[in-house]
Amino acid sequence: MDIEKLRKEIDSIDTDIIRLLNQRCELGCKIGAWKHEHNMPIYVPERERQLLDRLSAANPGPLDRESLLAIYREIMSAAIKLERPVSVAYMGPQGTFSHLAVLEKFGRGVSAQPVAAISDVFRAVESGRADYGMVPVENTTEGVVNPTLDSLVTSNVKAVAEFNLPVHLFLYSAGPLEEIRCIYSHPQPFGQCREYLQANLRNATLIEVTSTTRAMELAERESDSAAIAGAMAHEHSDLPCIAENIEDNSRNITRFLVIGKQENKPSGDDKTSLCFALHDRAGALYDALRPFRNHNISMTMIESRPLKSGNWEYCFFADILGHMEDPEVAAACSELRQDCAMFKIFGSYPRVIQQQ
């Protein structure tokens, strides 16, 4: 085998790739100009879904699916940046899981804007300070993220996409495990590694802080302290990692929603998020769910939250399969709306199928 010959073949292919990438970007710029002229959104989730599905189906290997999609995510991110710079707000600071979700979903070509709280992400999109927002909505270990549900009810923005982020947790400390006396982290990571903490650090004091990045900052100051954070936190700190993958559930996943102002067209495999409040009577919830059964619509999530307007009054949040423009979904929602004290559709967006 002549390795120099192989390297020359790779160099030639790289030259072709660069040429083709630039041709692709030139076409992207023309599409961006058309979108601007017709007042169309730069980011189109249904087009993204169709493109990634086509690429996956056309991939003969040996490049695996996830690597291929990661490469194209950056290609699409660079193309979006050329069409028009796009900003995405998230609950910061840098290095949090929300920040990682922005980069994994949109690539490095967008402007990631950290804000102080989930409600601030909604306000940034509503006011136009950000084009989109990335907010956590549920976790496979800890359940729903209540501040996101509350903000969806009161905000005028739409759910335009979803993204599933595998969450792996790491223990960072300047000292050894046996000398740790207190641990800093956000409440969610604490809840996601209870078994590890009970087995290995049951005598340590757990201190909740606003973010995993803040936890790293505090743990850096004390030799007998530690922080629980994600892998990305290490990029913003010199604190050593002393334990990896300490989450209790090996399939620990946080589902995020991308929020914006647009309404998506059907992609062919969609999900719709909505909420409704019912009049207080026996069998109200049973009757409310009947239209979904009658129209053969699958529900993937339902959760209740107290309404802020009264005592012991609840709002139900649900995800159903299908797009709000689908005839069966539209008919079921119309029937449900008639029996509700309040009804709101947050948006329809391409469904993410988690890979095994």
Coordinates of C-alpha atoms in Angstrom, one line a residue:
M1 CA 0.0 0.0 0.0
D2 CA 1.4 3.4 -1.1
I3 CA 0.4 5.8 1.7
E4 CA 1.6 8.9 -0.2
K5 CA -0.6 8.0 -3.1
L6 CA -3.6 7.6 -0.8
R7 CA -2.9 10.9 0.8
K8 CA -2.8 12.6 -2.6
E9 CA -6.2 11.1 -3.4
I10 CA -7.5 12.5 -0.2
D11 CA -6.0 15.9 -1.0
S12 CA -7.7 15.8 -4.4
I13 CA -11.1 14.9 -2.9
D14 CA -10.7 17.7 -0.3
T15 CA -10.2 20.2 -3.1
D16 CA -13.4 18.9 -4.8
I17 CA -15.3 19.1 -1.4
I18 CA -14.2 22.8 -0.9
R19 CA -15.3 23.7 -4.5
L20 CA -18.7 22.0 -4.1
L21 CA -19.2 23.5 -0.6
N22 CA -18.7 27.0 -2.0
Q23 CA -21.1 26.2 -4.9
R24 CA -23.6 25.1 -2.3
C25 CA -23.1 28.3 -0.3
E26 CA -23.6 30.4 -3.5
L27 CA -27.0 28.8 -4.0
G28 CA -27.8 29.3 -0.4
C29 CA -27.1 33.0 -0.7
K30 CA -29.6 33.2 -3.6
I31 CA -32.2 31.4 -1.5
G32 CA -31.5 33.8 1.3
A33 CA -32.1 36.7 -1.0
W34 CA -35.4 35.1 -2.2
K35 CA -36.5 34.5 1.4
H36 CA -35.7 38.2 2.3
E37 CA -37.7 39.4 -0.7
H38 CA -40.7 37.3 0.2
N39 CA -40.4 37.9 4.0
M40 CA -39.8 34.2 4.6
P41 CA -38.0 32.7 7.7
I42 CA -34.3 31.8 7.2
Y43 CA -34.6 28.6 9.3
V44 CA -37.2 26.2 7.9
P45 CA -37.5 23.1 10.2
E46 CA -39.6 21.0 7.7
R47 CA -37.0 21.5 5.0
E48 CA -34.2 20.6 7.4
R49 CA -36.0 17.4 8.4
Q50 CA -36.6 16.4 4.7
L51 CA -32.9 17.1 3.8
L52 CA -31.5 15.1 6.7
D53 CA -33.8 12.2 6.0
R54 CA -32.8 12.2 2.4
L55 CA -29.1 12.3 3.3
S56 CA -29.5 9.5 5.7
A57 CA -31.3 7.3 3.1
A58 CA -28.6 8.1 0.5
N59 CA -25.6 7.4 2.7
P60 CA -23.9 4.0 1.7
G61 CA -21.3 4.2 4.5
P62 CA -18.8 3.6 5.9
L63 CA -19.5 7.1 7.4
D64 CA -22.1 6.5 10.1
R65 CA -25.4 8.4 10.2
E66 CA -24.7 10.5 13.3
S67 CA -21.3 11.6 11.9
L68 CA -22.9 12.5 8.5
L69 CA -25.6 14.5 10.2
A70 CA -23.1 16.3 12.4
I71 CA -21.1 17.4 9.3
Y72 CA -24.2 18.6 7.5
R73 CA -25.4 20.4 10.6
E74 CA -22.3 22.6 10.4
I75 CA -22.7 23.0 6.6
M76 CA -26.3 24.2 7.0
S77 CA -25.2 26.4 9.9
A78 CA -22.6 28.1 7.7
A79 CA -25.2 28.5 4.9
I80 CA -27.7 30.1 7.2
K81 CA -25.0 32.5 8.4
L82 CA -24.4 33.5 4.8
E83 CA -28.1 34.0 4.1
R84 CA -28.5 36.1 7.2
P85 CA -26.9 36.0 10.7
V86 CA -29.3 34.1 13.0
S87 CA -29.4 34.6 16.8
V88 CA -30.6 32.0 19.3
A89 CA -31.3 32.8 22.9
Y90 CA -30.8 30.3 25.7
M91 CA -30.6 30.2 29.5
G92 CA -26.9 30.8 30.2
P93 CA -24.2 31.3 30.9
Q94 CA -21.9 29.6 28.4
G95 CA -21.2 26.0 29.0
T96 CA -24.7 24.9 30.2
F97 CA -26.6 22.1 28.6
S98 CA -28.9 24.7 26.9
H99 CA -25.8 26.2 25.3
L100 CA -24.7 22.8 24.1
A101 CA -28.2 22.2 22.7
V102 CA -28.0 25.4 20.6
L103 CA -24.6 24.3 19.2
E104 CA -25.7 20.7 18.5
K105 CA -29.0 21.8 16.9
F106 CA -27.9 24.9 14.9
G107 CA -24.1 24.5 14.6
R108 CA -21.4 27.1 15.3
G109 CA -22.6 29.5 12.6
V110 CA -25.4 31.0 14.7
S111 CA -25.0 33.7 17.4
A112 CA -25.8 32.0 20.7
Q113 CA -27.1 34.6 23.2
P114 CA -27.1 33.7 26.9
V115 CA -29.9 35.1 29.1
A116 CA -30.6 34.8 32.8
A117 CA -33.7 32.7 32.9
I118 CA -36.1 30.6 30.7
S119 CA -38.7 33.4 30.8
D120 CA -36.0 35.7 29.4
V121 CA -35.5 33.4 26.4
F122 CA -39.2 33.9 25.6
R123 CA -39.0 37.6 26.1
A124 CA -35.9 37.8 23.8
V125 CA -37.8 36.1 21.0
E126 CA -41.0 38.1 21.5
S127 CA -39.1 41.4 21.4
G128 CA -37.0 40.5 18.4
R129 CA -33.7 40.6 20.2
A130 CA -33.3 36.9 19.2
D131 CA -34.6 35.1 16.2
Y132 CA -35.1 31.9 18.1
G133 CA -34.9 30.5 21.6
M134 CA -33.8 27.1 22.9
V135 CA -35.6 26.0 26.1
P136 CA -35.7 22.6 27.9
V137 CA -39.2 21.1 28.2
E138 CA -38.7 17.7 29.8
N139 CA -36.1 15.2 31.0
T140 CA -36.3 11.4 31.0
T141 CA -35.3 11.3 34.7
E142 CA -36.8 14.5 36.2
G143 CA -39.9 15.0 34.1
V144 CA -41.2 18.3 32.7
V145 CA -39.5 21.7 33.1
N146 CA -42.2 23.8 34.7
P147 CA -40.9 27.3 33.9
T148 CA -41.0 26.4 30.2
L149 CA -44.6 25.2 30.4
D150 CA -45.7 28.3 32.3
S151 CA -44.0 30.6 29.7
L152 CA -45.6 28.7 26.8
V153 CA -49.0 29.6 28.2
T154 CA -48.4 33.3 28.6
S155 CA -46.1 33.9 25.6
N156 CA -47.1 34.6 22.0
V157 CA -44.2 32.7 20.4
K158 CA -44.5 29.3 18.7
A159 CA -42.8 25.9 19.1
V160 CA -41.1 25.5 15.8
A161 CA -38.7 22.5 16.4
E162 CA -37.7 20.0 19.0
F163 CA -34.3 18.6 19.8
N164 CA -33.2 15.6 22.1
L165 CA -29.9 16.1 23.9
P166 CA -28.3 13.0 25.6
V167 CA -27.2 14.3 29.0
H168 CA -24.1 12.9 30.6
L169 CA -22.9 14.3 34.0
F170 CA -19.4 14.6 35.3
L171 CA -18.0 15.3 38.7
Y172 CA -15.3 18.0 38.8
S173 CA -13.1 18.8 41.8
A174 CA -9.5 19.9 42.6
G175 CA -9.3 17.2 45.4
P176 CA -10.0 13.5 45.6
L177 CA -13.4 12.0 46.1
E178 CA -13.0 11.2 49.8
E179 CA -12.2 14.8 50.7
I180 CA -15.3 16.4 49.1
R181 CA -17.4 18.1 51.7
C182 CA -19.9 20.1 49.4
I183 CA -21.1 19.8 45.9
Y184 CA -22.5 22.6 43.7
S185 CA -24.9 22.1 40.8
H186 CA -28.2 23.1 39.2
P187 CA -31.3 21.3 40.7
Q188 CA -31.8 19.2 37.6
P189 CA -28.4 17.5 37.6
F190 CA -28.8 16.8 41.3
G191 CA -32.0 15.0 40.6
Q192 CA -30.5 13.0 37.7
C193 CA -27.6 11.5 39.8
R194 CA -29.3 10.8 43.2
E195 CA -28.1 7.2 43.3
Y196 CA -24.5 8.0 42.6
L197 CA -24.5 10.7 45.3
Q198 CA -26.1 8.4 47.8
A199 CA -23.6 5.7 47.1
N200 CA -20.4 7.8 46.9
L201 CA -21.0 11.2 48.6
R202 CA -23.8 10.7 51.1
N203 CA -22.2 13.0 53.7
A204 CA -21.5 15.9 51.3
T205 CA -23.7 19.0 51.4
L206 CA -25.6 19.6 48.1
I207 CA -25.8 23.3 47.2
E208 CA -28.2 24.3 44.4
V209 CA -27.1 27.2 42.2
T210 CA -28.4 28.9 39.0
S211 CA -26.4 26.9 36.5
T212 CA -23.7 24.2 36.1
T213 CA -21.3 26.9 34.9
R214 CA -21.8 28.8 38.2
A215 CA -21.3 25.5 40.0
M216 CA -17.9 25.2 38.3
E217 CA -16.9 28.7 39.3
L218 CA -17.7 28.1 43.0
A219 CA -16.0 24.7 43.1
E220 CA -12.8 26.2 41.7
R221 CA -12.5 28.3 44.9
E222 CA -12.5 25.5 47.4
S223 CA -10.3 22.4 47.4
D224 CA -12.9 20.3 49.3
S225 CA -15.8 21.2 46.9
A226 CA -17.0 19.7 43.7
A227 CA -19.3 20.6 40.8
I228 CA -21.7 18.4 38.8
A229 CA -21.8 19.6 35.2
G230 CA -21.6 18.4 31.6
A231 CA -18.6 17.8 29.4
M232 CA -18.8 21.3 27.8
A233 CA -18.3 22.9 31.2
H234 CA -14.7 21.7 31.1
E235 CA -14.1 24.1 28.1
H236 CA -14.6 27.1 30.4
S237 CA -12.8 25.8 33.5
D238 CA -9.5 24.2 34.5
L239 CA -11.2 22.1 37.2
P240 CA -10.2 18.4 36.7
C241 CA -12.9 15.7 36.1
I242 CA -12.7 13.0 38.7
A243 CA -15.8 10.9 37.7
E244 CA -17.5 10.5 34.4
N245 CA -21.1 9.6 33.4
I246 CA -22.5 9.7 37.0
E247 CA -26.1 10.0 35.9
D248 CA -28.4 7.3 37.2
N249 CA -30.1 6.7 33.9
S250 CA -27.7 5.8 31.0
R251 CA -30.4 7.1 28.6
N252 CA -30.7 10.4 30.3
I253 CA -32.1 12.7 27.7
T254 CA -33.4 16.3 27.9
R255 CA -35.9 17.3 25.2
F256 CA -35.7 20.9 24.1
L257 CA -38.1 23.1 22.1
V258 CA -36.9 25.7 19.6
I259 CA -39.3 28.7 19.9
G260 CA -39.8 31.4 17.3
K261 CA -42.6 33.4 15.6
Q262 CA -43.2 31.3 12.4
E263 CA -45.7 28.6 11.7
N264 CA -44.3 25.5 10.0
K265 CA -45.7 23.6 7.0
P266 CA -46.2 19.9 7.4
S267 CA -43.1 17.7 7.0
G268 CA -44.8 14.4 6.8
D269 CA -43.9 13.3 10.3
D270 CA -44.9 16.0 12.8
K271 CA -45.8 16.6 16.4
T272 CA -48.1 19.3 17.8
S273 CA -47.9 20.8 21.3
L274 CA -50.9 22.3 23.0
C275 CA -52.6 23.0 26.3
F276 CA -56.1 23.2 27.6
A277 CA -58.1 23.9 30.8
L278 CA -61.4 22.2 31.5
H279 CA -64.5 23.2 33.3
D280 CA -64.7 21.5 36.7
R281 CA -67.1 18.6 36.3
A282 CA -66.9 14.8 36.7
G283 CA -65.3 13.0 33.8
A284 CA -64.1 16.2 32.1
L285 CA -60.6 15.0 31.3
Y286 CA -62.0 11.6 30.0
D287 CA -64.3 13.4 27.7
A288 CA -61.6 15.9 26.6
L289 CA -59.3 13.1 25.4
R290 CA -62.0 11.2 23.5
P291 CA -61.6 13.3 20.3
F292 CA -58.0 12.1 20.0
R293 CA -59.1 8.5 20.3
N294 CA -62.0 8.9 17.9
H295 CA -59.7 10.4 15.3
N296 CA -56.9 7.8 15.9
I297 CA -54.4 10.4 17.1
S298 CA -51.6 9.3 19.4
M299 CA -50.7 11.3 22.4
T300 CA -47.0 11.2 23.4
M301 CA -47.1 13.4 26.6
I302 CA -49.7 14.8 29.0
E303 CA -48.9 16.8 32.1
S304 CA -50.9 19.0 34.4
R305 CA -50.0 22.4 35.9
P306 CA -51.9 24.6 38.3
L307 CA -53.5 27.7 36.7
K308 CA -52.3 31.0 38.2
S309 CA -55.9 32.3 38.0
G310 CA -57.5 30.2 40.7
N311 CA -57.1 27.6 43.5
W312 CA -57.1 24.0 42.4
E313 CA -57.6 24.8 38.7
Y314 CA -55.3 23.0 36.3
C315 CA -54.0 23.4 32.8
F316 CA -53.2 20.2 30.8
F317 CA -50.2 20.1 28.5
A318 CA -50.1 17.6 25.7
D319 CA -48.1 16.5 22.7
I320 CA -49.9 14.7 19.9
L321 CA -48.6 13.1 16.7
G322 CA -49.6 15.0 13.5
H323 CA -49.6 18.5 12.2
M324 CA -52.3 21.0 13.1
E325 CA -53.1 21.3 9.3
D326 CA -53.8 17.5 9.1
P327 CA -57.6 17.0 8.8
E328 CA -57.8 14.5 11.7
V329 CA -55.8 16.7 14.0
A330 CA -57.8 19.8 13.1
A331 CA -61.1 18.0 13.7
A332 CA -60.0 16.6 17.0
C333 CA -58.7 20.0 18.2
S334 CA -61.9 21.6 17.1
E335 CA -64.0 19.2 19.1
L336 CA -61.8 19.5 22.2
R337 CA -61.9 23.3 22.0
Q338 CA -65.7 23.3 22.4
D339 CA -65.4 21.8 25.9
C340 CA -62.5 23.9 27.2
A341 CA -62.3 26.9 29.4
M342 CA -59.0 27.6 27.7
F343 CA -57.3 26.1 24.6
K344 CA -54.0 27.0 22.9
I345 CA -51.9 25.3 20.3
F346 CA -48.2 26.1 20.8
G347 CA -47.1 24.9 17.4
S348 CA -46.5 22.0 15.0
Y349 CA -43.0 20.9 14.1
P350 CA -41.0 17.9 12.7
R351 CA -40.9 15.0 15.2
V352 CA -37.5 13.8 16.4
I353 CA -37.1 10.0 16.6
Q354 CA -34.4 9.2 19.1
Q355 CA -31.8 6.9 17.7
Q356 CA -31.1 3.6 19.6

